[in-house]
Amino acid sequence: MDHAADAQRTDLMTITRHALNEQGRHPESRGDFTILLSHIVLGCKFVASAVNKAGLAKLIGLAGETNIQGEEQKKLDVLSNEVFVKALVSSGRTCVLVSEENEEAIFVDAPLRGKYCVCFDPLDGSSNIDCGVSIGTIFGIYMIKDKDNATLEDVLQPGTDMIAAGYCMYGSSCTLVLSTGNGVNGFTLDPSLGEFILTHPNIKIPNKGKIYSVNEGNARNWDVPTAKFVEKCKFPQDGSSPKSLRYIGSMVADVHRTLLYGGIFLYPADKKSPNGKLRVLYEVFPMSFLMEQAGGQSFTGKQRALDLVPTEIHQRSPIFLGSYDDVEEIKSLYASESSNA
């Protein structure tokens, strides 16, 4: 038995230890955020376990209902949503919950109310469940001003007011990427310990990448700046090598790759979806928050994504996010388009 190796394994930076270290930087903190995070982590572990045995447990396949977005719900969607709602409510630290699967915001009963609002997509990329492609949970956390008199207006805050965001990807490994406004860190679930261990400290996205990620099946409906940008990716005029196209169709997986390797992820508005396809509160904002914290950028085609002020909880927006220089390029194409208009 290798006692030295076992001793080394005990000195691990778990996500709980990391959160407590962050808490120590704020002397006024009462530990509410750490408790909330531990409940989110528990939800992620539960869903990771369910995803791993979905085929065996007959969780794959349609639950027979359609959610608010008009998407047919998978059984795992339903399960994941229930898990996260229960985990967040039982934390006693949440006040309002916004889920992709629920038409209305959920206001927590007064005895269990806390000061946080959590917006989440319990299972992003669920159309990929049946073929084993990476899927994930996305979440963003806000502070509520007055928990006793919370309204929908408290939820419709710009992304700049977000205090933390993250996603958990269920793939070949289970990875949780988190930012509390002080950089981005990645944790991987060690199944033998049942703990998320810090494996990607202080993630920084490269300034420029070699990959672009977009659904080219929508190309005929794109606006001019998007079409020009993708054309430049494939046929650069400056003699540089063309970018590689990588598109999984699961936002968590595509953004995770973009964050680690650099490049740009695009889901533009088009003739078919003039307001874009991705939801602001629980897809665009959390991923934009993480990108900016990692040194990248996020842009809607008109403005910085985090400056957007939503008017409804399931509002959609176009999104371009990734390496700083790559997003700068698409911004300049939109700027020249509007100056020519």
Tab-separated table of N, CA and C in Angstrom, residues 199-279:
chain	number	residue	atom	x	y	z
A	199	THR	N	-9.007	20.976	-10.826
A	199	THR	CA	-8.107	20.433	-11.854
A	199	THR	C	-7.691	21.507	-12.871
A	200	HIS	N	-8.474	22.584	-12.952
A	200	HIS	CA	-8.173	23.658	-13.904
A	200	HIS	C	-8.185	25.004	-13.161
A	201	PRO	N	-7.108	25.299	-12.417
A	201	PRO	CA	-7.108	26.558	-11.667
A	201	PRO	C	-6.918	27.766	-12.587
A	202	ASN	N	-7.604	28.840	-12.272
A	202	ASN	CA	-7.428	30.127	-12.948
A	202	ASN	C	-7.389	30.006	-14.473
A	203	ILE	N	-8.489	29.534	-15.051
A	203	ILE	CA	-8.571	29.341	-16.504
A	203	ILE	C	-8.499	30.685	-17.225
A	204	LYS	N	-7.625	30.758	-18.216
A	204	LYS	CA	-7.510	31.963	-19.055
A	204	LYS	C	-7.660	31.541	-20.510
A	205	ILE	N	-8.588	32.181	-21.208
A	205	ILE	CA	-8.788	31.851	-22.622
A	205	ILE	C	-7.699	32.526	-23.455
A	206	PRO	N	-7.108	31.828	-24.448
A	206	PRO	CA	-6.120	32.482	-25.317
A	206	PRO	C	-6.718	33.712	-26.009
A	207	ASN	N	-5.885	34.720	-26.277
A	207	ASN	CA	-6.365	35.962	-26.911
A	207	ASN	C	-6.933	35.731	-28.302
A	208	LYS	N	-6.414	34.719	-28.970
A	208	LYS	CA	-6.892	34.397	-30.312
A	208	LYS	C	-6.908	32.881	-30.447
A	209	GLY	N	-7.915	32.365	-31.133
A	209	GLY	CA	-8.015	30.910	-31.256
A	209	GLY	C	-7.995	30.444	-32.705
A	210	LYS	N	-7.932	29.123	-32.890
A	210	LYS	CA	-7.895	28.544	-34.231
A	210	LYS	C	-9.192	27.822	-34.573
A	211	ILE	N	-10.209	27.993	-33.711
A	211	ILE	CA	-11.461	27.254	-33.893
A	211	ILE	C	-12.644	28.221	-33.926
A	212	TYR	N	-13.584	27.982	-34.825
A	212	TYR	CA	-14.862	28.695	-34.762
A	212	TYR	C	-15.960	27.650	-34.637
A	213	SER	N	-17.024	28.012	-33.932
A	213	SER	CA	-18.071	27.053	-33.614
A	213	SER	C	-19.428	27.672	-33.913
A	214	VAL	N	-20.104	27.159	-34.942
A	214	VAL	CA	-21.391	27.718	-35.363
A	214	VAL	C	-22.170	26.655	-36.133
A	215	ASN	N	-23.484	26.756	-36.108
A	215	ASN	CA	-24.314	25.843	-36.899
A	215	ASN	C	-24.404	26.387	-38.323
A	216	GLU	N	-23.573	25.845	-39.218
A	216	GLU	CA	-23.525	26.361	-40.591
A	216	GLU	C	-24.764	25.975	-41.403
A	217	GLY	N	-25.594	25.114	-40.859
A	217	GLY	CA	-26.846	24.775	-41.529
A	217	GLY	C	-27.778	25.977	-41.647
A	218	ASN	N	-27.525	27.006	-40.806
A	218	ASN	CA	-28.354	28.219	-40.841
A	218	ASN	C	-27.752	29.313	-41.726
A	219	ALA	N	-26.683	29.004	-42.446
A	219	ALA	CA	-25.904	30.032	-43.151
A	219	ALA	C	-26.734	30.891	-44.103
A	220	ARG	N	-27.693	30.318	-44.788
A	220	ARG	CA	-28.440	31.103	-45.780
A	220	ARG	C	-29.334	32.161	-45.121
A	221	ASN	N	-29.560	32.031	-43.814
A	221	ASN	CA	-30.399	32.997	-43.110
A	221	ASN	C	-29.601	34.051	-42.324
A	222	TRP	N	-28.262	33.973	-42.376
A	222	TRP	CA	-27.429	34.890	-41.587
A	222	TRP	C	-27.467	36.313	-42.128
A	223	ASP	N	-27.107	37.262	-41.228
A	223	ASP	CA	-26.916	38.640	-41.684
A	223	ASP	C	-25.513	38.771	-42.291
A	224	VAL	N	-25.241	39.936	-42.860
A	224	VAL	CA	-23.979	40.139	-43.611
A	224	VAL	C	-22.732	40.014	-42.724
A	225	PRO	N	-22.677	40.676	-41.530
A	225	PRO	CA	-21.455	40.564	-40.717
A	225	PRO	C	-21.114	39.125	-40.312
A	226	THR	N	-22.126	38.336	-39.952
A	226	THR	CA	-21.866	36.936	-39.576
A	226	THR	C	-21.337	36.148	-40.770
A	227	ALA	N	-21.971	36.339	-41.920
A	227	ALA	CA	-21.536	35.627	-43.132
A	227	ALA	C	-20.098	36.011	-43.496
A	228	LYS	N	-19.787	37.314	-43.391
A	228	LYS	CA	-18.416	37.782	-43.701
A	228	LYS	C	-17.403	37.176	-42.736
A	229	PHE	N	-17.759	37.137	-41.448
A	229	PHE	CA	-16.832	36.615	-40.444
A	229	PHE	C	-16.518	35.139	-40.698
A	230	VAL	N	-17.555	34.345	-40.952
A	230	VAL	CA	-17.347	32.909	-41.186
A	230	VAL	C	-16.553	32.686	-42.474
A	231	GLU	N	-16.808	33.533	-43.470
A	231	GLU	CA	-16.043	33.458	-44.722
A	231	GLU	C	-14.556	33.713	-44.448
A	232	LYS	N	-14.269	34.720	-43.573
A	232	LYS	CA	-12.867	35.031	-43.225
A	232	LYS	C	-12.223	33.890	-42.438
A	233	CYS	N	-13.042	33.194	-41.628
A	233	CYS	CA	-12.521	32.047	-40.873
A	233	CYS	C	-12.056	30.941	-41.823
A	234	LYS	N	-12.835	30.759	-42.893
A	234	LYS	CA	-12.541	29.668	-43.837
A	234	LYS	C	-11.524	30.056	-44.904
A	235	PHE	N	-11.603	31.330	-45.338
A	235	PHE	CA	-10.717	31.803	-46.415
A	235	PHE	C	-10.047	33.107	-45.993
A	236	PRO	N	-9.089	33.040	-45.040
A	236	PRO	CA	-8.446	34.276	-44.568
A	236	PRO	C	-7.676	34.969	-45.691
A	237	GLN	N	-7.786	36.294	-45.731
A	237	GLN	CA	-7.131	37.079	-46.780
A	237	GLN	C	-5.703	37.479	-46.426
A	238	ASP	N	-5.313	37.276	-45.158
A	238	ASP	CA	-3.986	37.738	-44.715
A	238	ASP	C	-2.914	36.652	-44.806
A	239	GLY	N	-3.256	35.543	-45.444
A	239	GLY	CA	-2.256	34.479	-45.617
A	239	GLY	C	-2.165	33.516	-44.451
A	240	SER	N	-2.924	33.771	-43.394
A	240	SER	CA	-2.893	32.864	-42.233
A	240	SER	C	-3.695	31.591	-42.532
A	241	SER	N	-3.525	30.595	-41.667
A	241	SER	CA	-4.238	29.328	-41.865
A	241	SER	C	-5.720	29.513	-41.548
A	242	PRO	N	-6.595	28.807	-42.264
A	242	PRO	CA	-8.022	28.890	-41.937
A	242	PRO	C	-8.304	28.311	-40.553
A	243	LYS	N	-9.364	28.778	-39.945
A	243	LYS	CA	-9.770	28.225	-38.651
A	243	LYS	C	-10.464	26.879	-38.878
A	244	SER	N	-10.440	26.038	-37.856
A	244	SER	CA	-11.155	24.754	-37.918
A	244	SER	C	-12.569	24.940	-37.383
A	245	LEU	N	-13.527	24.276	-38.001
A	245	LEU	CA	-14.904	24.296	-37.518
A	245	LEU	C	-15.111	23.132	-36.546
A	246	ARG	N	-15.625	23.453	-35.363
A	246	ARG	CA	-15.994	22.432	-34.378
A	246	ARG	C	-17.356	22.830	-33.825
A	247	TYR	N	-18.370	22.010	-34.044
A	247	TYR	CA	-19.700	22.333	-33.530
A	247	TYR	C	-20.388	21.071	-33.032
A	248	ILE	N	-20.673	21.046	-31.742
A	248	ILE	CA	-21.285	19.866	-31.118
A	248	ILE	C	-22.803	20.014	-31.061
A	249	GLY	N	-23.269	21.245	-30.846
A	249	GLY	CA	-24.708	21.471	-30.745
A	249	GLY	C	-25.214	21.390	-29.320
A	250	SER	N	-24.265	21.292	-28.385
A	250	SER	CA	-24.576	21.344	-26.959
A	250	SER	C	-23.783	22.541	-26.430
A	251	MET	N	-24.474	23.605	-25.981
A	251	MET	CA	-23.781	24.848	-25.648
A	251	MET	C	-22.682	24.641	-24.603
A	252	VAL	N	-22.964	23.839	-23.592
A	252	VAL	CA	-21.976	23.602	-22.539
A	252	VAL	C	-20.689	23.027	-23.129
A	253	ALA	N	-20.818	22.026	-23.988
A	253	ALA	CA	-19.631	21.385	-24.574
A	253	ALA	C	-18.889	22.333	-25.506
A	254	ASP	N	-19.625	23.077	-26.338
A	254	ASP	CA	-18.979	24.003	-27.274
A	254	ASP	C	-18.285	25.152	-26.541
A	255	VAL	N	-18.925	25.685	-25.503
A	255	VAL	CA	-18.313	26.790	-24.747
A	255	VAL	C	-17.130	26.281	-23.928
A	256	HIS	N	-17.240	25.079	-23.385
A	256	HIS	CA	-16.134	24.512	-22.594
A	256	HIS	C	-14.872	24.385	-23.453
A	257	ARG	N	-15.041	23.863	-24.663
A	257	ARG	CA	-13.889	23.736	-25.565
A	257	ARG	C	-13.325	25.120	-25.916
A	258	THR	N	-14.223	26.074	-26.188
A	258	THR	CA	-13.798	27.432	-26.536
A	258	THR	C	-13.015	28.060	-25.385
A	259	LEU	N	-13.489	27.848	-24.161
A	259	LEU	CA	-12.830	28.408	-22.973
A	259	LEU	C	-11.416	27.855	-22.806
A	260	LEU	N	-11.247	26.559	-23.041
A	260	LEU	CA	-9.939	25.933	-22.829
A	260	LEU	C	-8.971	26.143	-23.993
A	261	TYR	N	-9.496	26.095	-25.232
A	261	TYR	CA	-8.607	26.126	-26.399
A	261	TYR	C	-8.594	27.473	-27.120
A	262	GLY	N	-9.553	28.323	-26.808
A	262	GLY	CA	-9.650	29.594	-27.528
A	262	GLY	C	-10.491	29.464	-28.785
A	263	GLY	N	-10.779	30.599	-29.408
A	263	GLY	CA	-11.630	30.604	-30.589
A	263	GLY	C	-12.914	31.347	-30.297
A	264	ILE	N	-13.932	31.087	-31.091
A	264	ILE	CA	-15.196	31.816	-30.930
A	264	ILE	C	-16.393	30.895	-31.114
A	265	PHE	N	-17.402	31.119	-30.273
A	265	PHE	CA	-18.680	30.409	-30.376
A	265	PHE	C	-19.732	31.421	-30.829
A	266	LEU	N	-20.472	31.079	-31.878
A	266	LEU	CA	-21.470	32.001	-32.421
A	266	LEU	C	-22.844	31.339	-32.444
A	267	TYR	N	-23.846	32.057	-31.959
A	267	TYR	CA	-25.233	31.671	-32.243
A	267	TYR	C	-25.938	32.961	-32.625
A	268	PRO	N	-25.793	33.379	-33.905
A	268	PRO	CA	-26.294	34.688	-34.313
A	268	PRO	C	-27.804	34.706	-34.514
A	269	ALA	N	-28.352	35.908	-34.604
A	269	ALA	CA	-29.737	36.063	-35.051
A	269	ALA	C	-29.764	35.726	-36.539
A	270	ASP	N	-30.890	35.262	-37.021
A	270	ASP	CA	-31.023	35.043	-38.463
A	270	ASP	C	-32.477	35.276	-38.857
A	271	LYS	N	-32.785	35.064	-40.123
A	271	LYS	CA	-34.150	35.333	-40.599
A	271	LYS	C	-35.169	34.448	-39.894
A	272	LYS	N	-34.737	33.243	-39.536
A	272	LYS	CA	-35.634	32.286	-38.885
A	272	LYS	C	-35.845	32.633	-37.406
A	273	SER	N	-34.761	33.094	-36.756
A	273	SER	CA	-34.813	33.484	-35.332
A	273	SER	C	-34.233	34.892	-35.192
A	274	PRO	N	-35.028	35.929	-35.494
A	274	PRO	CA	-34.502	37.293	-35.514
A	274	PRO	C	-33.992	37.785	-34.163
A	275	ASN	N	-34.449	37.156	-33.073
A	275	ASN	CA	-33.959	37.542	-31.737
A	275	ASN	C	-32.911	36.572	-31.199
A	276	GLY	N	-32.388	35.720	-32.073
A	276	GLY	CA	-31.448	34.714	-31.609
A	276	GLY	C	-32.200	33.530	-31.022
A	277	LYS	N	-31.442	32.538	-30.573
A	277	LYS	CA	-32.071	31.293	-30.090
A	277	LYS	C	-31.802	31.050	-28.609
A	278	LEU	N	-30.640	31.504	-28.133
A	278	LEU	CA	-30.254	31.181	-26.757
A	278	LEU	C	-30.882	32.150	-25.760
A	279	ARG	N	-31.241	31.617	-24.588
A	279	ARG	CA	-31.930	32.404	-23.579
A	279	ARG	C	-30.955	33.254	-22.773
